[in-house]
mmCIF file of C-alpha atoms in Angstrom:
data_model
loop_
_atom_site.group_PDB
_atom_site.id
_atom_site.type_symbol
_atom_site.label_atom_id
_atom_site.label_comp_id
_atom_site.label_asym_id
_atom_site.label_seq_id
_atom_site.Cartn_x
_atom_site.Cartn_y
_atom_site.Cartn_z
ATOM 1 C CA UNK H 1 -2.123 11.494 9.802
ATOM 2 C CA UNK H 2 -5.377 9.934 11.002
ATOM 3 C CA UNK H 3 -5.482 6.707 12.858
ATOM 4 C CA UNK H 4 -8.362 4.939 13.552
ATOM 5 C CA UNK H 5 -8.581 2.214 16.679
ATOM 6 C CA UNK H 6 -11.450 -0.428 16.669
ATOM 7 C CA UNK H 7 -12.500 -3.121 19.203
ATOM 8 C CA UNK H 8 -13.233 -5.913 19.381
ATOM 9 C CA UNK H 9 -12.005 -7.353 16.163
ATOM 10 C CA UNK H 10 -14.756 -10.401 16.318
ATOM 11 C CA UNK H 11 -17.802 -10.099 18.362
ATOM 12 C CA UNK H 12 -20.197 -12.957 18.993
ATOM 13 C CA UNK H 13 -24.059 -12.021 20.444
ATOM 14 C CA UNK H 14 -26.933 -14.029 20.740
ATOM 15 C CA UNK H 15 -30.286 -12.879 18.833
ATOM 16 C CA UNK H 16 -31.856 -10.376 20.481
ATOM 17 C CA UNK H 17 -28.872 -9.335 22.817
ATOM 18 C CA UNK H 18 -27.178 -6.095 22.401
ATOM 19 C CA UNK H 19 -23.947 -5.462 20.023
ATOM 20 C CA UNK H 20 -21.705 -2.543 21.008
ATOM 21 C CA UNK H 21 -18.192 -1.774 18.692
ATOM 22 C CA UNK H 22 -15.931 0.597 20.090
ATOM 23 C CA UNK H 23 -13.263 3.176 18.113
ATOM 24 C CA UNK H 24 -10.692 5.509 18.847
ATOM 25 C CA UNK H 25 -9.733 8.494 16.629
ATOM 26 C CA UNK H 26 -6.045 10.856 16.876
ATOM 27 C CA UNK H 27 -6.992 13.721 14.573
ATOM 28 C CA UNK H 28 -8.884 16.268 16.286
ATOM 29 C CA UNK H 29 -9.856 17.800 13.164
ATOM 30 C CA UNK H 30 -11.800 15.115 11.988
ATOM 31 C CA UNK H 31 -15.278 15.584 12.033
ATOM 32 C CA UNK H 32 -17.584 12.887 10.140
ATOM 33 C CA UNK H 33 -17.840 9.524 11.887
ATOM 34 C CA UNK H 34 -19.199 6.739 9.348
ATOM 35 C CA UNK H 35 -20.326 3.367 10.072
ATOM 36 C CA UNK H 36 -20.343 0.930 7.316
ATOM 37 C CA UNK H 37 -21.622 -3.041 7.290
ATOM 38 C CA UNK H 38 -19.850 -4.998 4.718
ATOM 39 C CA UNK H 39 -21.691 -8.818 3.931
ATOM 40 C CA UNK H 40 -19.548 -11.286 2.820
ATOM 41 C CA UNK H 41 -18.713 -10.858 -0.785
ATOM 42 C CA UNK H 42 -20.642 -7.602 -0.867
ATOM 43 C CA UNK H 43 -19.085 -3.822 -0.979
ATOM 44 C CA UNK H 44 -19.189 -1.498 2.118
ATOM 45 C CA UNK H 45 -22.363 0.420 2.526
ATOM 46 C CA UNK H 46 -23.333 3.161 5.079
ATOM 47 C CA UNK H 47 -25.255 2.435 7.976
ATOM 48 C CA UNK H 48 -25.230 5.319 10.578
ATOM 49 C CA UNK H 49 -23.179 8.341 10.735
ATOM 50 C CA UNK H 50 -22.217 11.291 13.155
ATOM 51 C CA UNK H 51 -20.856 14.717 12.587
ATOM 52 C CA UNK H 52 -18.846 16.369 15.151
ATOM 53 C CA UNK H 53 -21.337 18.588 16.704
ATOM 54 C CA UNK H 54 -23.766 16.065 17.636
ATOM 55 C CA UNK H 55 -23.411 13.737 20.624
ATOM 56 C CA UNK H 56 -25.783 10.960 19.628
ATOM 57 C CA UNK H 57 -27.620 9.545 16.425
ATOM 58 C CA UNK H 58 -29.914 6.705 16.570
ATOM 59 C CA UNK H 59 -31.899 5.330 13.572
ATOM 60 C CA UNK H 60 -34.255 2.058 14.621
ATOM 61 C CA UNK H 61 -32.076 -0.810 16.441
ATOM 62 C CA UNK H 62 -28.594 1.613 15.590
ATOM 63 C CA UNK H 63 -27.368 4.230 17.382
ATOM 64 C CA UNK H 64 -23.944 6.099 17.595
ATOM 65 C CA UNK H 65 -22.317 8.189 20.475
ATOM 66 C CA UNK H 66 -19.389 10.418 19.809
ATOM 67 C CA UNK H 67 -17.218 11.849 22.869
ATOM 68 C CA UNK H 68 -15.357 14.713 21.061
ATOM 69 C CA UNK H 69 -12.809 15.071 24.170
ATOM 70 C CA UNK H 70 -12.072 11.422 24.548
ATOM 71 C CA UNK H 71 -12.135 11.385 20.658
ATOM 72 C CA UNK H 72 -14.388 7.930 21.296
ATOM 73 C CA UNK H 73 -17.316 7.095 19.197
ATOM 74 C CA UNK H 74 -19.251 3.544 19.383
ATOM 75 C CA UNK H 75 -22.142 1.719 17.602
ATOM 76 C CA UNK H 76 -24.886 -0.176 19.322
ATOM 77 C CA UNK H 77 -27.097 -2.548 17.719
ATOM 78 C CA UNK H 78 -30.242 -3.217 20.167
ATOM 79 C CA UNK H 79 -32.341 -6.448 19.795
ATOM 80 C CA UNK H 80 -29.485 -7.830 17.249
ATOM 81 C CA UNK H 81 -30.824 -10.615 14.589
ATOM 82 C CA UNK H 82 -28.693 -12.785 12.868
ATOM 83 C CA UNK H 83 -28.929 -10.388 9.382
ATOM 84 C CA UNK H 84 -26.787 -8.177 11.299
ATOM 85 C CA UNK H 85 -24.299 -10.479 10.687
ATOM 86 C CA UNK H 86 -21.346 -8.968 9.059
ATOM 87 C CA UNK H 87 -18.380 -6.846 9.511
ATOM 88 C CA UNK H 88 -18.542 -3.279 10.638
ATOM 89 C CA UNK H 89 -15.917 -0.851 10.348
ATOM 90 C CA UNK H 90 -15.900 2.583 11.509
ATOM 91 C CA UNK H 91 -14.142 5.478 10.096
ATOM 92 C CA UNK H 92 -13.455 9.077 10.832
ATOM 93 C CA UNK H 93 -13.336 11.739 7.434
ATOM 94 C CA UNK H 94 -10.382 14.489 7.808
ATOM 95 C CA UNK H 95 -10.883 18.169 6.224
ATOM 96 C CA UNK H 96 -8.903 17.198 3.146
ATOM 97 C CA UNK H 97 -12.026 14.519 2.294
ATOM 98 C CA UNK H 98 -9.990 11.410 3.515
ATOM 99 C CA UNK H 99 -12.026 8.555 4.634
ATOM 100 C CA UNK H 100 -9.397 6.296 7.371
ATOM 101 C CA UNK H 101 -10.783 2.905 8.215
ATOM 102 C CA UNK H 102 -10.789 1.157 11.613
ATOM 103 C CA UNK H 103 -10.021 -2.263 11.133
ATOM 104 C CA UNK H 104 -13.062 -4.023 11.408
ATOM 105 C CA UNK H 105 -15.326 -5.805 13.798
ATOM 106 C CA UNK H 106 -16.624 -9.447 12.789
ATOM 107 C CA UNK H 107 -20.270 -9.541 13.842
ATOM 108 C CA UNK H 108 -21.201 -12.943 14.563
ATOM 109 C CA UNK H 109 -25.335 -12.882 15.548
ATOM 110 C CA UNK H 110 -26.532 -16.691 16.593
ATOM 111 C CA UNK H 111 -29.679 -17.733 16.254
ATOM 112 C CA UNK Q 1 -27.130 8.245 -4.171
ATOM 113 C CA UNK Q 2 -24.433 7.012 -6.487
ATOM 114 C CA UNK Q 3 -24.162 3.727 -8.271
ATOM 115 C CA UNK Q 4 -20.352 2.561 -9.485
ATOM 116 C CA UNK Q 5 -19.401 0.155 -11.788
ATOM 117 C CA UNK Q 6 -15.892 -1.218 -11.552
ATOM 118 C CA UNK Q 7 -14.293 -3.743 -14.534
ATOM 119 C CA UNK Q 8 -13.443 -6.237 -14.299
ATOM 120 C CA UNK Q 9 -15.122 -7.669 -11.166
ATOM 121 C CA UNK Q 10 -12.210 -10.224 -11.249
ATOM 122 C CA UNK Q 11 -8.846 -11.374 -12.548
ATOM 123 C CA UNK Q 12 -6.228 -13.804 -12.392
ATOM 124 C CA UNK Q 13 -2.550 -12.560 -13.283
ATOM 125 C CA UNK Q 14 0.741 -13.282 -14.385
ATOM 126 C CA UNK Q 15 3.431 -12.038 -11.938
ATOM 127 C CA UNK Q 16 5.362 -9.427 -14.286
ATOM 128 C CA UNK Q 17 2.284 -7.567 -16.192
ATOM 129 C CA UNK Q 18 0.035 -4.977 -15.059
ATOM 130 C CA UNK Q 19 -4.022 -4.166 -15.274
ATOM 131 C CA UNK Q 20 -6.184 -1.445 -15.480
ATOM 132 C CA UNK Q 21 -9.066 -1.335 -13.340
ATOM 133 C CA UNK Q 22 -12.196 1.346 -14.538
ATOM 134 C CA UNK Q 23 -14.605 2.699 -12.505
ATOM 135 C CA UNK Q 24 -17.547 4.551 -13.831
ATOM 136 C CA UNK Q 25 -20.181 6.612 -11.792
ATOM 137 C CA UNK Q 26 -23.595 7.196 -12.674
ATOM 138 C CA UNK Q 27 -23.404 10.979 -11.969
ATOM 139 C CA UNK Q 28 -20.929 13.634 -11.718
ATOM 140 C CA UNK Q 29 -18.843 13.080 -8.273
ATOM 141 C CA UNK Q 30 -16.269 15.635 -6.563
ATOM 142 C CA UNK Q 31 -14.148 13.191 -5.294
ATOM 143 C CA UNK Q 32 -12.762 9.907 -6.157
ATOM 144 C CA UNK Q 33 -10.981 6.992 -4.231
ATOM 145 C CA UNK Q 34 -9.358 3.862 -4.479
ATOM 146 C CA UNK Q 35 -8.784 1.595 -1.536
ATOM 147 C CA UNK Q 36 -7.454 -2.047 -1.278
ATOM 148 C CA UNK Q 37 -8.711 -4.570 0.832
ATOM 149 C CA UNK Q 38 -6.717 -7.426 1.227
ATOM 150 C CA UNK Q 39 -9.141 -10.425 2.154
ATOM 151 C CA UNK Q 40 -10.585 -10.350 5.983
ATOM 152 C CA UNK Q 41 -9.087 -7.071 6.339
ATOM 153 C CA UNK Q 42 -9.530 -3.288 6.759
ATOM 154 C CA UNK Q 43 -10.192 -0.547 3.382
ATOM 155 C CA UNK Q 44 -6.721 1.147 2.841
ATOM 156 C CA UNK Q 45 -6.351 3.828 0.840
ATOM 157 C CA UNK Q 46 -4.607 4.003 -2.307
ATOM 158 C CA UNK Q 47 -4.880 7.314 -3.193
ATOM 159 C CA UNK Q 48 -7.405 10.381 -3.878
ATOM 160 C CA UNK Q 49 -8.287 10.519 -7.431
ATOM 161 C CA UNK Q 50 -7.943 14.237 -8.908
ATOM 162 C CA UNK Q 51 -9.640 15.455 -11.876
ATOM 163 C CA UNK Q 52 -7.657 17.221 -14.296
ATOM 164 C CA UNK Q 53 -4.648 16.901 -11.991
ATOM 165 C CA UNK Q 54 -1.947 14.053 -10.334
ATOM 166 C CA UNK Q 55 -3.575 11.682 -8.134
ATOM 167 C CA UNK Q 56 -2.732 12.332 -3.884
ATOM 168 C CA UNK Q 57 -1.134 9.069 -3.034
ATOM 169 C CA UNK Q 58 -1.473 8.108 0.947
ATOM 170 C CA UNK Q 59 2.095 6.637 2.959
ATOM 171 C CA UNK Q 60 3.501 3.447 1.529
ATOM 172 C CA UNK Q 61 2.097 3.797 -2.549
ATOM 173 C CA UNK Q 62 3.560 5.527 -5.341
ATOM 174 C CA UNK Q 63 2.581 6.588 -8.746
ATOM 175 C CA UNK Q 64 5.011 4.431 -10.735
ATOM 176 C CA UNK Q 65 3.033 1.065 -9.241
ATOM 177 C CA UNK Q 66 -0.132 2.554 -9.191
ATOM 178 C CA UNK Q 67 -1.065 4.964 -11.972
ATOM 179 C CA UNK Q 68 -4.298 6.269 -11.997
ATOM 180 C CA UNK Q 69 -6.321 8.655 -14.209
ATOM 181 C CA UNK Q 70 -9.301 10.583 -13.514
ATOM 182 C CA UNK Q 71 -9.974 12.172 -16.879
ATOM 183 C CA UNK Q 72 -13.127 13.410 -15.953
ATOM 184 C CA UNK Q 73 -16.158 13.796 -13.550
ATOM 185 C CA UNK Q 74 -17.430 10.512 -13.855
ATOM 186 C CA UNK Q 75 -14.395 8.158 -14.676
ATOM 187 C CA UNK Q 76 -11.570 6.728 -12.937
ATOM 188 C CA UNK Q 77 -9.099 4.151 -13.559
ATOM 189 C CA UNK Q 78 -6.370 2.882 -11.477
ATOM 190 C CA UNK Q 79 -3.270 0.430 -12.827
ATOM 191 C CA UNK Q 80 -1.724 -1.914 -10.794
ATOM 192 C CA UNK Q 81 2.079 -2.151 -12.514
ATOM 193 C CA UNK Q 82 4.419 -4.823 -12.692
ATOM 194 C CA UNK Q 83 2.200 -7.557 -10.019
ATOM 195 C CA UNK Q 84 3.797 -9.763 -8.040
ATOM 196 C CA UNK Q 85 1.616 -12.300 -5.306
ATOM 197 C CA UNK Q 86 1.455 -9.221 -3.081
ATOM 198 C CA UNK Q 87 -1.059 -7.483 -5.201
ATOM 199 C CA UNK Q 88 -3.467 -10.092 -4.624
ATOM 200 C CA UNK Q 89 -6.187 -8.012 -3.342
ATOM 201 C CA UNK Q 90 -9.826 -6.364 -3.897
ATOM 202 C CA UNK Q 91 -9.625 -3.475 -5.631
ATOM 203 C CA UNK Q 92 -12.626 -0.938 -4.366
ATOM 204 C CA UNK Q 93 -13.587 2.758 -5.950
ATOM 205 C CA UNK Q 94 -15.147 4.668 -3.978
ATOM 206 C CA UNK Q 95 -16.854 8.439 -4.573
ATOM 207 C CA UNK Q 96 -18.413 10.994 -2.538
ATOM 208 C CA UNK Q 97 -21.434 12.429 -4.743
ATOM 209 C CA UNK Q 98 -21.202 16.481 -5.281
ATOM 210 C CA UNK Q 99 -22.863 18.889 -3.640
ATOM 211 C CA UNK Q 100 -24.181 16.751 -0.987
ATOM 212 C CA UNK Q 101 -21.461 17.359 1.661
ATOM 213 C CA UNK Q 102 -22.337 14.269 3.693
ATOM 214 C CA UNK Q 103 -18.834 12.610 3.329
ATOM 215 C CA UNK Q 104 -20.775 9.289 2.449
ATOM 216 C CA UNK Q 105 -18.931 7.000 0.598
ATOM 217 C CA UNK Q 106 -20.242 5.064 -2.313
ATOM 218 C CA UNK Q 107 -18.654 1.751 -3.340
ATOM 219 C CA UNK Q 108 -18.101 -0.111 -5.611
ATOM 220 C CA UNK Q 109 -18.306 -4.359 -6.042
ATOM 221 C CA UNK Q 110 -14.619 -4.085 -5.878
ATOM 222 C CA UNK Q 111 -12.142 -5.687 -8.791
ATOM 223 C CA UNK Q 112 -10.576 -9.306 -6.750
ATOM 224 C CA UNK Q 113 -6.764 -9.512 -8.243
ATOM 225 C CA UNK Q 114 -5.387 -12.637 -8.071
ATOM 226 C CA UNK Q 115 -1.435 -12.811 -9.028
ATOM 227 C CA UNK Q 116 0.197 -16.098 -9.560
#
């Protein structure tokens, strides 16, 4: 089945530096990349996402690359403020509708 | 989008006895999940939540400890049988709305079991 790899597991930036998370994926046939941001106490909640056939996404101060071949895909966060604060976990969705979850990413964003 | 409303939000349990958890969406959904999240970790799933048919259980759960029911478009529940201190966990439902295709996930706040 689908694994999903994700580093670093805590990641500590100063405001306005950039943040960049970094998975792995071992099923070639998946082909939906989600990013969710999950606050502390809060439930999971989309952020960016990327669909095989595209190479880049970027909405605002978020962008996402996917390298099909190196089955690699990463999140940046430009000009990072401490709201960004939170954990991120990536996730790749397998025909068959099954979301697998990296492990996570701590954000830490210091003022 | 989707909103989802999970009960109860939280519990404390007696090693030995089991609880439903119920998840209700505001609209008709395709597919339904339930993950755990134990606390600082990852989502892993539970199982995929068929209507009108058995649950798809992923590696490592089984239907005897974790019964669930999807008796209709909107409605899910999920049991956790006979806890013990290892089922301490958040409990999340998740859908994917119909028709859209996106494979977005909706949450919800997640049930936090506590077994003592």
């Amino acid at each position: 089945g689908e694994n999903v790899e994700q580093h670093p597991s805590t990641l500590s930036v100063q405001e306005g530096d950039s943040a960049v998370i970094k998975c792995t994926y071992s099923d070639s046939a998946s082909n939906y990349f989600p990013w969710y941001k999950q606050e502390l106490g809060k439930r999971p909640q989309l952020i960016i996402d990327i669909r095989s056939n595209v190479g880049e996404k970027k909405d605002q101060r978020i962008a996402v690359t996917l390298n099909k071949t190196a089955k690699h895909f990463s999140l940046h966060i430009t000009e990072t403020q401490p709201e960004d604060s939170a954990v991120y976990f990536c996730a790749a969705r397998q025909g068959g509708f099954k979301t697998i979850f990296g492990a996570g990413t701590r954000l830490f964003v210091k003022a | 989008s989707a909103v989802i409303s999970q009960k109860p939000s939280r519990d404390i349990c007696q090693r030995g006895t089991s609880l439903t958890i119920q998840c209700q969406v505001d609209s008709q959904v395709t597919m339904m999940f339930w993950y755990r999240q134990q606390p600082g970790q990852s989502l892993t799933l539970i199982a995929t939540a068929n209507q009108g048919s058995e649950a798809t259980y992923e590696s490592g759960f089984v239907i005897d400890k974790f019964p669930i029911s999807r008796p209709n478009l909107t409605f899910s529940t999920l049991t956790v049988s006979n806890m013990s201190p290892e089922d301490s966990s958040i409990y999340l439902c998740s859908a994917e709305k119909s028709g859209m295709g996106t494979g977005e996930l909706f949450f919800g706040e997640g049930s936090r079991l506590t077994v003592l």
